[in-house]
CSV table of C-alpha atoms in Angstrom, one decimal:
chain,number,residue,atom,x,y,z
A,392,UNK,CA,12.1,24.1,14.7
A,393,UNK,CA,9.1,23.0,12.7
A,394,UNK,CA,10.1,20.0,10.5
A,395,UNK,CA,10.5,20.7,6.8
A,396,UNK,CA,8.1,19.7,4.1
A,397,UNK,CA,4.9,20.3,5.9
A,398,UNK,CA,2.4,22.9,4.9
A,399,UNK,CA,2.4,26.0,7.2
A,400,UNK,CA,-0.3,25.8,9.7
A,401,UNK,CA,-1.7,29.2,8.8
A,402,UNK,CA,-1.1,28.8,5.1
A,403,UNK,CA,-3.4,28.3,2.2
A,404,UNK,CA,-3.0,24.5,2.4
A,405,UNK,CA,-3.9,24.2,6.0
A,406,UNK,CA,-6.1,21.3,5.3
A,407,UNK,CA,-3.5,19.1,3.7
A,408,UNK,CA,-4.0,16.3,3.4
A,409,UNK,CA,-7.7,16.5,2.7
A,410,UNK,CA,-8.0,12.7,3.0
A,411,UNK,CA,-7.2,10.5,6.0
A,412,UNK,CA,-3.8,9.1,5.6
A,413,UNK,CA,-4.8,6.4,8.0
A,414,UNK,CA,-7.9,4.8,6.8
A,415,UNK,CA,-9.1,1.8,8.8
A,416,UNK,CA,-12.4,0.0,8.8
A,417,UNK,CA,-11.4,-1.4,12.2
A,418,UNK,CA,-13.3,-4.4,11.1
A,419,UNK,CA,-10.7,-7.0,10.3
A,420,UNK,CA,-11.4,-10.6,11.3
A,421,UNK,CA,-14.5,-11.8,13.0
A,422,UNK,CA,-14.1,-12.2,16.7
A,423,UNK,CA,-12.6,-15.5,17.8
A,424,UNK,CA,-15.1,-18.2,18.5
A,425,UNK,CA,-17.8,-16.7,16.4
A,426,UNK,CA,-17.1,-19.2,13.7
A,427,UNK,CA,-15.3,-22.4,14.6
A,428,UNK,CA,-14.2,-22.8,11.0
A,429,UNK,CA,-12.5,-19.4,10.9
A,430,UNK,CA,-10.7,-20.2,14.1
A,431,UNK,CA,-9.3,-23.3,12.5
A,432,UNK,CA,-8.1,-21.3,9.5
A,433,UNK,CA,-6.6,-18.7,11.7
A,434,UNK,CA,-4.7,-21.4,13.6
A,435,UNK,CA,-3.1,-22.4,10.3
A,436,UNK,CA,-2.3,-18.8,9.3
A,437,UNK,CA,-0.7,-18.1,12.7
A,438,UNK,CA,1.9,-20.6,11.8
A,439,UNK,CA,2.8,-18.7,8.6
A,440,UNK,CA,5.7,-16.4,9.3
A,441,UNK,CA,6.5,-13.1,7.6
A,442,UNK,CA,9.5,-13.9,5.4
A,443,UNK,CA,11.3,-10.7,6.3
A,444,UNK,CA,10.6,-10.7,10.0
A,445,UNK,CA,10.1,-14.4,10.7
A,446,UNK,CA,9.3,-13.9,14.4
A,447,UNK,CA,5.8,-12.6,13.6
A,448,UNK,CA,3.1,-14.4,11.8
A,449,UNK,CA,1.0,-12.9,9.0
A,450,UNK,CA,-1.9,-12.7,11.4
A,451,UNK,CA,0.2,-10.8,14.0
A,452,UNK,CA,1.4,-8.5,11.2
A,453,UNK,CA,-2.3,-7.6,10.6
A,454,UNK,CA,-2.2,-8.3,6.8
A,455,UNK,CA,-4.8,-11.1,6.9
A,456,UNK,CA,-7.9,-9.0,6.4
A,457,UNK,CA,-10.7,-11.4,5.9
A,458,UNK,CA,-11.5,-15.1,5.8
A,459,UNK,CA,-14.6,-16.3,4.0
A,460,UNK,CA,-16.0,-19.1,2.0
A,461,UNK,CA,-17.0,-18.5,-1.7
A,462,UNK,CA,-19.0,-21.3,-3.2
A,463,UNK,CA,-17.5,-23.7,-0.8
A,464,UNK,CA,-14.0,-22.5,-1.5
A,465,UNK,CA,-11.9,-20.9,1.2
A,466,UNK,CA,-11.0,-17.3,0.4
A,467,UNK,CA,-8.4,-15.4,2.3
A,468,UNK,CA,-7.9,-11.7,1.8
A,469,UNK,CA,-4.5,-10.3,2.3
A,470,UNK,CA,-3.3,-6.7,2.1
A,471,UNK,CA,0.3,-5.6,1.2
A,472,UNK,CA,2.2,-3.6,3.8
A,473,UNK,CA,3.8,-1.3,1.1
A,474,UNK,CA,2.9,-1.1,-2.6
A,475,UNK,CA,6.3,-2.4,-3.6
A,476,UNK,CA,6.9,-4.9,-0.8
A,477,UNK,CA,8.8,-7.7,-2.5
A,478,UNK,CA,7.5,-10.2,0.0
A,479,UNK,CA,3.8,-9.9,-1.1
A,480,UNK,CA,3.9,-12.7,-3.6
A,481,UNK,CA,6.0,-14.9,-1.3
A,482,UNK,CA,3.6,-14.4,1.6
A,483,UNK,CA,0.6,-15.2,-0.6
A,484,UNK,CA,2.3,-18.4,-1.8
A,485,UNK,CA,3.2,-19.4,1.7
A,486,UNK,CA,-0.4,-18.9,2.9
A,487,UNK,CA,-1.6,-21.0,0.0
A,488,UNK,CA,0.9,-23.8,0.7
A,489,UNK,CA,0.1,-23.8,4.4
A,490,UNK,CA,-3.7,-24.0,3.8
A,491,UNK,CA,-3.3,-26.8,1.2
A,492,UNK,CA,-1.0,-28.7,3.7
A,493,UNK,CA,-3.8,-28.3,6.3
A,494,UNK,CA,-6.3,-29.9,4.0
A,495,UNK,CA,-8.0,-26.9,2.4
A,496,UNK,CA,-8.2,-27.7,-1.3
A,497,UNK,CA,-7.6,-24.9,-3.7
A,498,UNK,CA,-7.9,-21.9,-1.4
A,499,UNK,CA,-8.3,-18.6,-3.0
A,500,UNK,CA,-5.8,-15.9,-1.9
A,501,UNK,CA,-7.0,-12.4,-2.8
A,502,UNK,CA,-5.1,-9.2,-2.6
A,503,UNK,CA,-6.9,-6.2,-1.2
A,504,UNK,CA,-5.6,-2.7,-1.2
A,505,UNK,CA,-8.3,-0.9,0.6
A,506,UNK,CA,-8.3,0.1,3.4
A,507,UNK,CA,-4.6,0.5,3.2
A,508,UNK,CA,-2.6,-1.4,5.8
A,509,UNK,CA,-1.6,0.5,8.9
A,510,UNK,CA,0.9,-0.5,11.7
A,511,UNK,CA,-2.1,0.0,14.0
A,512,UNK,CA,-3.1,-3.5,12.9
A,513,UNK,CA,0.0,-5.1,14.4
A,514,UNK,CA,-1.2,-7.2,17.3
A,515,UNK,CA,0.1,-6.7,20.9
A,516,UNK,CA,1.7,-10.1,20.8
A,517,UNK,CA,3.3,-9.2,17.5
A,518,UNK,CA,4.8,-6.0,18.9
A,519,UNK,CA,6.3,-7.9,21.9
A,520,UNK,CA,7.9,-10.5,19.5
A,521,UNK,CA,9.4,-7.7,17.4
A,522,UNK,CA,10.9,-6.1,20.5
A,523,UNK,CA,12.3,-9.4,21.7
A,524,UNK,CA,13.8,-9.9,18.2
A,525,UNK,CA,15.6,-6.6,18.4
A,526,UNK,CA,13.2,-4.5,16.2
A,527,UNK,CA,11.6,-1.6,18.0
A,528,UNK,CA,7.8,-1.8,17.4
A,529,UNK,CA,5.8,1.3,16.2
A,530,UNK,CA,5.5,3.9,18.9
A,531,UNK,CA,2.0,5.2,19.4
A,532,UNK,CA,-0.7,5.2,16.7
A,533,UNK,CA,-0.2,5.9,13.0
A,534,UNK,CA,-1.2,9.4,12.1
A,535,UNK,CA,-0.6,12.2,9.6
A,536,UNK,CA,1.7,13.7,12.2
A,537,UNK,CA,3.9,10.6,12.5
A,538,UNK,CA,4.2,10.2,8.8
A,539,UNK,CA,5.1,13.8,8.0
A,540,UNK,CA,7.6,13.9,10.8
A,541,UNK,CA,5.7,16.6,12.7
A,542,UNK,CA,5.9,14.5,15.8
A,543,UNK,CA,8.9,12.1,15.9
A,544,UNK,CA,8.3,9.7,18.8
A,545,UNK,CA,10.8,8.7,21.3
A,546,UNK,CA,11.8,5.2,20.3
A,547,UNK,CA,13.1,3.1,23.2
A,548,UNK,CA,16.1,0.9,22.4
A,549,UNK,CA,14.8,-2.7,22.0
A,550,UNK,CA,18.1,-4.0,23.4
A,551,UNK,CA,18.7,-2.0,26.6
A,552,UNK,CA,15.4,0.0,26.9
A,553,UNK,CA,17.1,3.4,26.9
A,554,UNK,CA,15.2,6.3,25.6
A,555,UNK,CA,18.4,8.0,24.4
A,556,UNK,CA,18.1,7.0,20.8
A,557,UNK,CA,18.4,8.9,17.5
A,558,UNK,CA,17.3,8.3,13.9
A,559,UNK,CA,20.1,7.5,11.5
A,560,UNK,CA,18.0,7.1,8.3
A,561,UNK,CA,14.3,7.2,7.3
A,562,UNK,CA,14.7,3.8,5.8
A,563,UNK,CA,16.2,0.6,7.2
A,564,UNK,CA,16.7,-2.9,5.9
A,565,UNK,CA,13.2,-2.9,4.5
A,566,UNK,CA,10.7,-0.3,3.4
A,567,UNK,CA,8.7,-0.8,6.6
A,568,UNK,CA,11.6,0.1,8.9
A,569,UNK,CA,13.8,3.1,9.8
A,570,UNK,CA,17.3,2.9,11.1
A,571,UNK,CA,18.0,4.1,14.6
A,572,UNK,CA,21.0,4.1,17.0
A,573,UNK,CA,21.1,3.9,20.8
A,574,UNK,CA,23.3,6.5,22.4
A,575,UNK,CA,23.6,4.4,25.6
A,576,UNK,CA,24.4,0.9,24.5
A,577,UNK,CA,25.6,2.3,21.1
A,578,UNK,CA,23.9,-0.5,19.2
A,579,UNK,CA,22.1,0.3,15.9
A,580,UNK,CA,18.6,-1.1,15.5
A,581,UNK,CA,15.6,-1.2,13.2
A,582,UNK,CA,12.4,0.7,14.0
A,583,UNK,CA,9.2,-0.6,12.6
A,584,UNK,CA,7.8,2.8,11.6
A,585,UNK,CA,4.2,4.0,12.0
A,586,UNK,CA,2.3,3.9,8.7
B,99,UNK,CA,-28.7,-4.6,-26.3
B,100,UNK,CA,-26.5,-1.7,-25.4
B,101,UNK,CA,-27.7,1.8,-26.4
B,102,UNK,CA,-25.3,2.9,-29.2
B,103,UNK,CA,-25.1,6.4,-27.6
B,104,UNK,CA,-23.9,4.9,-24.3
B,105,UNK,CA,-21.4,2.8,-26.0
B,106,UNK,CA,-19.9,5.9,-27.6
B,107,UNK,CA,-19.6,7.6,-24.3
B,108,UNK,CA,-17.9,4.5,-22.9
B,109,UNK,CA,-15.3,4.5,-25.7
B,110,UNK,CA,-14.8,8.2,-25.4
B,111,UNK,CA,-14.0,8.0,-21.7
B,112,UNK,CA,-12.0,4.8,-21.7
B,113,UNK,CA,-9.1,6.0,-23.9
B,114,UNK,CA,-8.3,9.2,-21.9
B,115,UNK,CA,-8.4,7.1,-18.7
B,116,UNK,CA,-6.0,4.6,-20.1
B,117,UNK,CA,-3.6,7.5,-21.0
B,118,UNK,CA,-4.1,9.1,-17.6
B,119,UNK,CA,-3.1,5.8,-15.9
B,120,UNK,CA,-0.1,5.4,-18.1
B,121,UNK,CA,1.0,8.9,-17.1
B,122,UNK,CA,0.8,8.0,-13.4
B,123,UNK,CA,2.3,4.5,-13.9
B,124,UNK,CA,5.1,5.5,-16.2
B,125,UNK,CA,6.2,8.4,-14.1
B,126,UNK,CA,6.5,6.1,-11.0
B,127,UNK,CA,8.2,3.4,-13.1
B,128,UNK,CA,10.8,5.7,-14.7
B,129,UNK,CA,11.7,7.5,-11.5
B,130,UNK,CA,11.9,4.1,-9.7
B,131,UNK,CA,14.3,3.0,-12.4
B,132,UNK,CA,16.5,6.1,-11.8
B,133,UNK,CA,16.7,4.9,-8.2
B,134,UNK,CA,17.5,1.4,-9.2
B,135,UNK,CA,20.5,2.7,-11.3
B,136,UNK,CA,21.9,4.1,-8.0
B,137,UNK,CA,22.2,0.6,-6.5
B,138,UNK,CA,25.7,0.2,-5.2
B,139,UNK,CA,26.6,3.8,-6.0
B,140,UNK,CA,25.0,5.9,-3.2
B,141,UNK,CA,27.3,8.1,-1.1
B,142,UNK,CA,26.5,6.2,2.1
B,143,UNK,CA,24.9,2.9,3.1
B,144,UNK,CA,21.9,4.6,4.8
B,145,UNK,CA,21.2,6.6,1.7
B,146,UNK,CA,21.5,3.6,-0.5
B,147,UNK,CA,18.9,1.8,1.6
B,148,UNK,CA,16.7,4.8,1.4
B,149,UNK,CA,17.0,5.3,-2.3
B,150,UNK,CA,16.3,1.7,-3.0
B,151,UNK,CA,13.3,1.6,-0.7
B,152,UNK,CA,11.8,4.8,-2.3
B,153,UNK,CA,12.4,3.2,-5.7
B,154,UNK,CA,10.7,0.0,-4.6
B,155,UNK,CA,7.6,2.0,-3.4
B,156,UNK,CA,7.5,3.7,-6.8
B,157,UNK,CA,7.7,0.3,-8.6
B,158,UNK,CA,4.9,-1.0,-6.5
B,159,UNK,CA,2.8,2.0,-7.4
B,160,UNK,CA,3.7,1.7,-11.0
B,161,UNK,CA,2.5,-1.9,-11.0
B,162,UNK,CA,-0.9,-0.9,-9.6
B,163,UNK,CA,-1.4,1.9,-12.1
B,164,UNK,CA,-0.1,-0.1,-15.1
B,165,UNK,CA,-2.0,-3.2,-14.1
B,166,UNK,CA,-5.2,-1.2,-14.3
B,167,UNK,CA,-4.2,0.4,-17.6
B,168,UNK,CA,-3.5,-3.0,-19.0
B,169,UNK,CA,-6.9,-4.3,-18.0
B,170,UNK,CA,-8.6,-1.4,-19.8
B,171,UNK,CA,-6.5,-1.9,-22.9
B,172,UNK,CA,-8.0,-5.4,-23.1
B,173,UNK,CA,-5.3,-6.3,-25.6
B,174,UNK,CA,-3.8,-9.3,-23.8
B,175,UNK,CA,-1.2,-7.2,-22.1
B,176,UNK,CA,-0.3,-6.9,-18.5
B,177,UNK,CA,1.8,-4.5,-16.3
B,178,UNK,CA,5.1,-6.3,-17.2
B,179,UNK,CA,4.3,-6.0,-20.9
B,180,UNK,CA,3.7,-2.3,-20.6
B,181,UNK,CA,6.9,-1.8,-18.6
B,182,UNK,CA,9.2,-3.9,-20.8
B,183,UNK,CA,7.8,-4.0,-24.3
B,184,UNK,CA,7.0,-0.4,-25.1
B,185,UNK,CA,9.3,2.0,-26.8
B,186,UNK,CA,10.1,5.5,-25.6
B,187,UNK,CA,7.4,7.3,-27.7
B,188,UNK,CA,4.7,5.1,-26.0
B,189,UNK,CA,5.8,6.2,-22.5
B,190,UNK,CA,3.7,8.9,-20.9
B,191,UNK,CA,5.9,9.8,-17.9
B,192,UNK,CA,6.7,13.3,-16.9
B,193,UNK,CA,10.0,14.6,-18.3
B,194,UNK,CA,11.4,15.4,-14.8
B,195,UNK,CA,11.3,11.7,-13.9
B,196,UNK,CA,13.7,10.7,-16.7
B,197,UNK,CA,16.3,13.3,-16.0
B,198,UNK,CA,19.7,11.8,-15.3
B,199,UNK,CA,20.9,11.1,-11.8
B,200,UNK,CA,23.9,13.5,-11.8
B,201,UNK,CA,25.1,14.4,-8.3
B,202,UNK,CA,23.2,14.0,-5.0
B,203,UNK,CA,21.7,17.5,-5.3
B,204,UNK,CA,20.3,16.6,-8.7
B,205,UNK,CA,18.9,13.3,-7.3
B,206,UNK,CA,17.3,14.9,-4.2
B,207,UNK,CA,16.1,18.0,-6.1
B,208,UNK,CA,14.4,15.9,-8.7
B,209,UNK,CA,12.8,13.8,-6.0
B,210,UNK,CA,11.6,16.8,-4.0
B,211,UNK,CA,10.0,18.7,-6.9
B,212,UNK,CA,8.3,15.4,-7.9
B,213,UNK,CA,7.2,14.5,-4.3
B,214,UNK,CA,5.8,17.9,-3.6
B,215,UNK,CA,3.5,17.5,-6.6
B,216,UNK,CA,2.9,13.7,-6.1
B,217,UNK,CA,1.5,14.0,-2.6
B,218,UNK,CA,-1.0,16.7,-3.5
B,219,UNK,CA,-2.1,14.9,-6.6
B,220,UNK,CA,-2.5,11.5,-4.8
B,221,UNK,CA,-4.3,13.3,-2.0
B,222,UNK,CA,-6.8,14.6,-4.5
B,223,UNK,CA,-7.0,11.2,-6.2
B,224,UNK,CA,-8.2,9.6,-3.0
B,225,UNK,CA,-11.5,11.3,-3.7
B,226,UNK,CA,-11.6,10.1,-7.3
B,227,UNK,CA,-14.9,9.1,-8.8
B,228,UNK,CA,-13.1,5.9,-9.9
B,229,UNK,CA,-13.0,3.7,-6.8
B,230,UNK,CA,-10.0,1.7,-8.1
B,231,UNK,CA,-7.9,4.9,-8.5
B,232,UNK,CA,-9.0,6.1,-5.1
B,233,UNK,CA,-7.8,2.9,-3.6
B,234,UNK,CA,-4.4,2.9,-5.2
B,235,UNK,CA,-4.0,6.6,-4.4
B,236,UNK,CA,-4.8,6.0,-0.7
B,237,UNK,CA,-2.1,3.3,-0.5
B,238,UNK,CA,0.5,5.4,-2.5
B,239,UNK,CA,-0.2,8.6,-0.5
B,240,UNK,CA,1.2,7.2,2.7
B,241,UNK,CA,4.4,6.3,0.9
B,242,UNK,CA,4.7,9.5,-1.0
B,243,UNK,CA,4.2,11.5,2.2
B,244,UNK,CA,7.2,9.8,3.7
B,245,UNK,CA,9.2,10.4,0.5
B,246,UNK,CA,8.5,14.1,0.7
B,247,UNK,CA,9.6,14.3,4.3
B,248,UNK,CA,12.9,12.8,3.3
B,249,UNK,CA,13.5,14.7,0.1
B,250,UNK,CA,12.6,18.1,1.7
B,251,UNK,CA,15.0,17.4,4.6
B,252,UNK,CA,17.8,16.8,2.1
B,253,UNK,CA,17.0,19.9,0.0
B,254,UNK,CA,17.2,22.0,3.2
B,255,UNK,CA,20.3,20.3,4.5
B,256,UNK,CA,22.1,20.8,1.2
B,257,UNK,CA,20.7,24.3,0.5
B,258,UNK,CA,21.4,25.5,4.0
B,259,UNK,CA,24.7,23.6,4.3
B,260,UNK,CA,28.2,24.4,3.1
B,261,UNK,CA,29.0,26.8,0.3
B,262,UNK,CA,29.7,23.9,-2.0
B,263,UNK,CA,26.4,22.0,-1.2
B,264,UNK,CA,24.4,25.3,-1.5
B,265,UNK,CA,25.9,26.0,-4.9
B,266,UNK,CA,25.2,22.5,-6.2
B,267,UNK,CA,21.7,22.4,-4.8
B,268,UNK,CA,20.9,25.8,-6.4
B,269,UNK,CA,22.4,24.6,-9.7
B,270,UNK,CA,20.3,21.4,-9.6
B,271,UNK,CA,17.2,23.4,-8.9
B,272,UNK,CA,17.9,25.8,-11.8
B,273,UNK,CA,18.4,22.9,-14.2
B,274,UNK,CA,15.4,20.9,-13.1
B,275,UNK,CA,13.0,23.9,-13.0
B,276,UNK,CA,12.3,23.9,-16.7
B,277,UNK,CA,10.7,20.5,-16.3
B,278,UNK,CA,8.3,21.5,-13.5
B,279,UNK,CA,5.8,23.3,-15.9
B,280,UNK,CA,4.7,19.9,-17.0
B,281,UNK,CA,3.6,18.9,-13.5
B,282,UNK,CA,1.0,21.7,-13.6
B,283,UNK,CA,0.1,21.5,-17.3
B,284,UNK,CA,-3.5,20.6,-18.1
B,285,UNK,CA,-4.2,19.2,-21.5
B,286,UNK,CA,-7.3,17.6,-23.0
B,287,UNK,CA,-6.7,14.3,-21.3
B,288,UNK,CA,-6.4,15.9,-17.9
B,289,UNK,CA,-9.5,17.9,-18.8
B,290,UNK,CA,-11.5,14.8,-19.5
B,291,UNK,CA,-10.4,13.3,-16.2
B,292,UNK,CA,-11.3,16.4,-14.3
B,293,UNK,CA,-14.8,16.7,-15.9
B,294,UNK,CA,-15.6,13.1,-15.0
B,295,UNK,CA,-14.4,13.6,-11.4
B,296,UNK,CA,-11.6,11.1,-11.8
B,297,UNK,CA,-8.8,13.7,-11.3
B,298,UNK,CA,-8.9,16.6,-8.8
B,299,UNK,CA,-9.0,20.3,-9.5
B,300,UNK,CA,-5.6,21.2,-11.1
B,301,UNK,CA,-5.6,24.7,-9.6
B,302,UNK,CA,-5.7,23.4,-6.1
B,303,UNK,CA,-2.9,21.0,-6.9
B,304,UNK,CA,-0.8,23.8,-8.4
B,305,UNK,CA,-1.4,26.1,-5.4
B,306,UNK,CA,-0.4,23.3,-3.0
B,307,UNK,CA,2.7,22.4,-5.0
B,308,UNK,CA,3.8,26.0,-5.0
B,309,UNK,CA,3.2,26.4,-1.3
B,310,UNK,CA,5.2,23.3,-0.4
B,311,UNK,CA,8.1,24.3,-2.8
B,312,UNK,CA,8.2,27.9,-1.6
B,313,UNK,CA,8.2,26.8,2.1
B,314,UNK,CA,11.1,24.3,1.7
B,315,UNK,CA,13.2,26.5,-0.7
B,316,UNK,CA,12.9,29.4,1.7
B,317,UNK,CA,14.1,27.3,4.6
B,318,UNK,CA,16.8,25.9,2.4
B,319,UNK,CA,18.0,29.5,1.6
B,320,UNK,CA,17.6,28.7,-2.1
B,321,UNK,CA,16.4,31.0,-4.8
B,322,UNK,CA,13.2,29.9,-6.5
B,323,UNK,CA,13.3,30.3,-10.3
B,324,UNK,CA,10.3,32.1,-11.9
B,325,UNK,CA,7.1,30.2,-12.5
B,326,UNK,CA,6.9,32.1,-15.8
B,327,UNK,CA,10.2,30.7,-17.0
B,328,UNK,CA,10.2,28.8,-20.3
B,329,UNK,CA,9.2,25.2,-19.6
B,330,UNK,CA,9.7,21.9,-21.5
B,331,UNK,CA,6.6,19.8,-22.1
B,332,UNK,CA,5.8,16.7,-24.1
B,333,UNK,CA,6.4,13.7,-21.8
B,334,UNK,CA,2.7,13.3,-21.3
B,335,UNK,CA,2.2,12.8,-25.0
B,336,UNK,CA,5.3,10.7,-25.7
B,337,UNK,CA,7.8,13.4,-26.7
B,338,UNK,CA,10.7,12.7,-24.5
B,339,UNK,CA,14.2,14.0,-23.8
B,340,UNK,CA,17.1,11.9,-25.1
B,341,UNK,CA,17.6,10.3,-21.7
B,342,UNK,CA,14.6,8.1,-21.7
B,343,UNK,CA,15.7,5.8,-24.5
B,344,UNK,CA,19.0,4.9,-22.7
B,345,UNK,CA,17.1,4.3,-19.5
B,346,UNK,CA,14.6,1.9,-21.3
B,347,UNK,CA,17.4,0.2,-23.2
B,348,UNK,CA,19.0,-0.9,-19.9
B,349,UNK,CA,15.7,-1.6,-18.1
B,350,UNK,CA,14.2,-3.6,-20.9
B,351,UNK,CA,17.2,-5.5,-22.1
B,352,UNK,CA,16.6,-8.8,-20.3
B,353,UNK,CA,12.9,-9.4,-21.1
B,354,UNK,CA,13.4,-8.3,-24.7
B,355,UNK,CA,16.5,-10.5,-25.1
B,356,UNK,CA,14.6,-13.5,-23.7
B,357,UNK,CA,11.0,-12.9,-24.7
B,358,UNK,CA,10.0,-16.5,-24.2
B,359,UNK,CA,11.2,-16.8,-20.7
B,360,UNK,CA,8.5,-17.7,-18.3
B,361,UNK,CA,10.4,-17.6,-15.0
B,362,UNK,CA,13.2,-15.3,-13.9
């Protein structure tokens, strides 16, 4: 059965959505080693955990988008995961505190909306840490199909590895997660959904 | 010195844009608040989590739209001020967003009719000539798409469910339908936005909204009321149903009672 809520493939709104749901400049941070200073800043930010999922750092989560110097002042660009993510301010504050503690005076923390965050920016190490923590990392790449539910992926249980899992609810303990259940080990778990 | 003719144009386009942003922001804010009112009252834990998360997305979107509107007003106001210090007649939200929660069919029916419009509008706005609007729309579109997926699933599950759930879902749809005309209504403010390329073609949005609604209602075995039915309008110019005042009284109580508070 075709999942509900999607435009019919042969209908008048075949081209919906007209825009890319997943916009990515794929630019992100400069490659490691290109600028020694940036590596040093990254090393500090790698110690700043996400407040909701403390096993991953803000760098691993992919929300640190740019590091630069503006008139001699360090500027870090951060993008929110969801528009209403209540952790956004706390994360910015923690980044500020960590940088000040590391000796950067008065760093500028800027919020950037575009391009919108995608789970594709979660690093490999971040995904592995999520799994070890009991949260299933996003399966595959973010796409229109994954968002509209046209292709629901098989989400392996992060606890026993079984593929016999089912979705209980589109939302879990935070906006970025869905609630799943394993039919083999019977444990419920959070799935970090593709966005 | 600025050319006086140019200045006039700027003034002329600024006011409708502010109003347009208030419409977007207030609709998200008021619908988000309807969700917040369900905290602790949802029929199941999973649905509670979902309702709160959808509400949270809407609050975040509201903050982005209202923050922009506040900057344009240049009147020493911010998004919080717009949310908490305005009275009902200053709100520009769509009437459907302020309708009461009622039963679960009312809640999901309201969400579905709104989502089906919201995704197509946001999709169009990602091509807006105003880059800031395009940016907020692109961010919101992902969230709204996921909301639509959930609300359509519920409308189908309830409509094509038991006799009781079908009856209630149809009743909710029939009650809410009179507020859908406003989703597709185009007034002079919308017209100004369309002419400047800020807002997308309303006919395309209407066609897409109708296609999504028809597809889901058919699968839900629900009868679609007529597009020509009599429709309520007025929310976009501040003429609201009696429900908004009560919602705002609750939502605004704390900041209005402690106007000097600097930390919460």
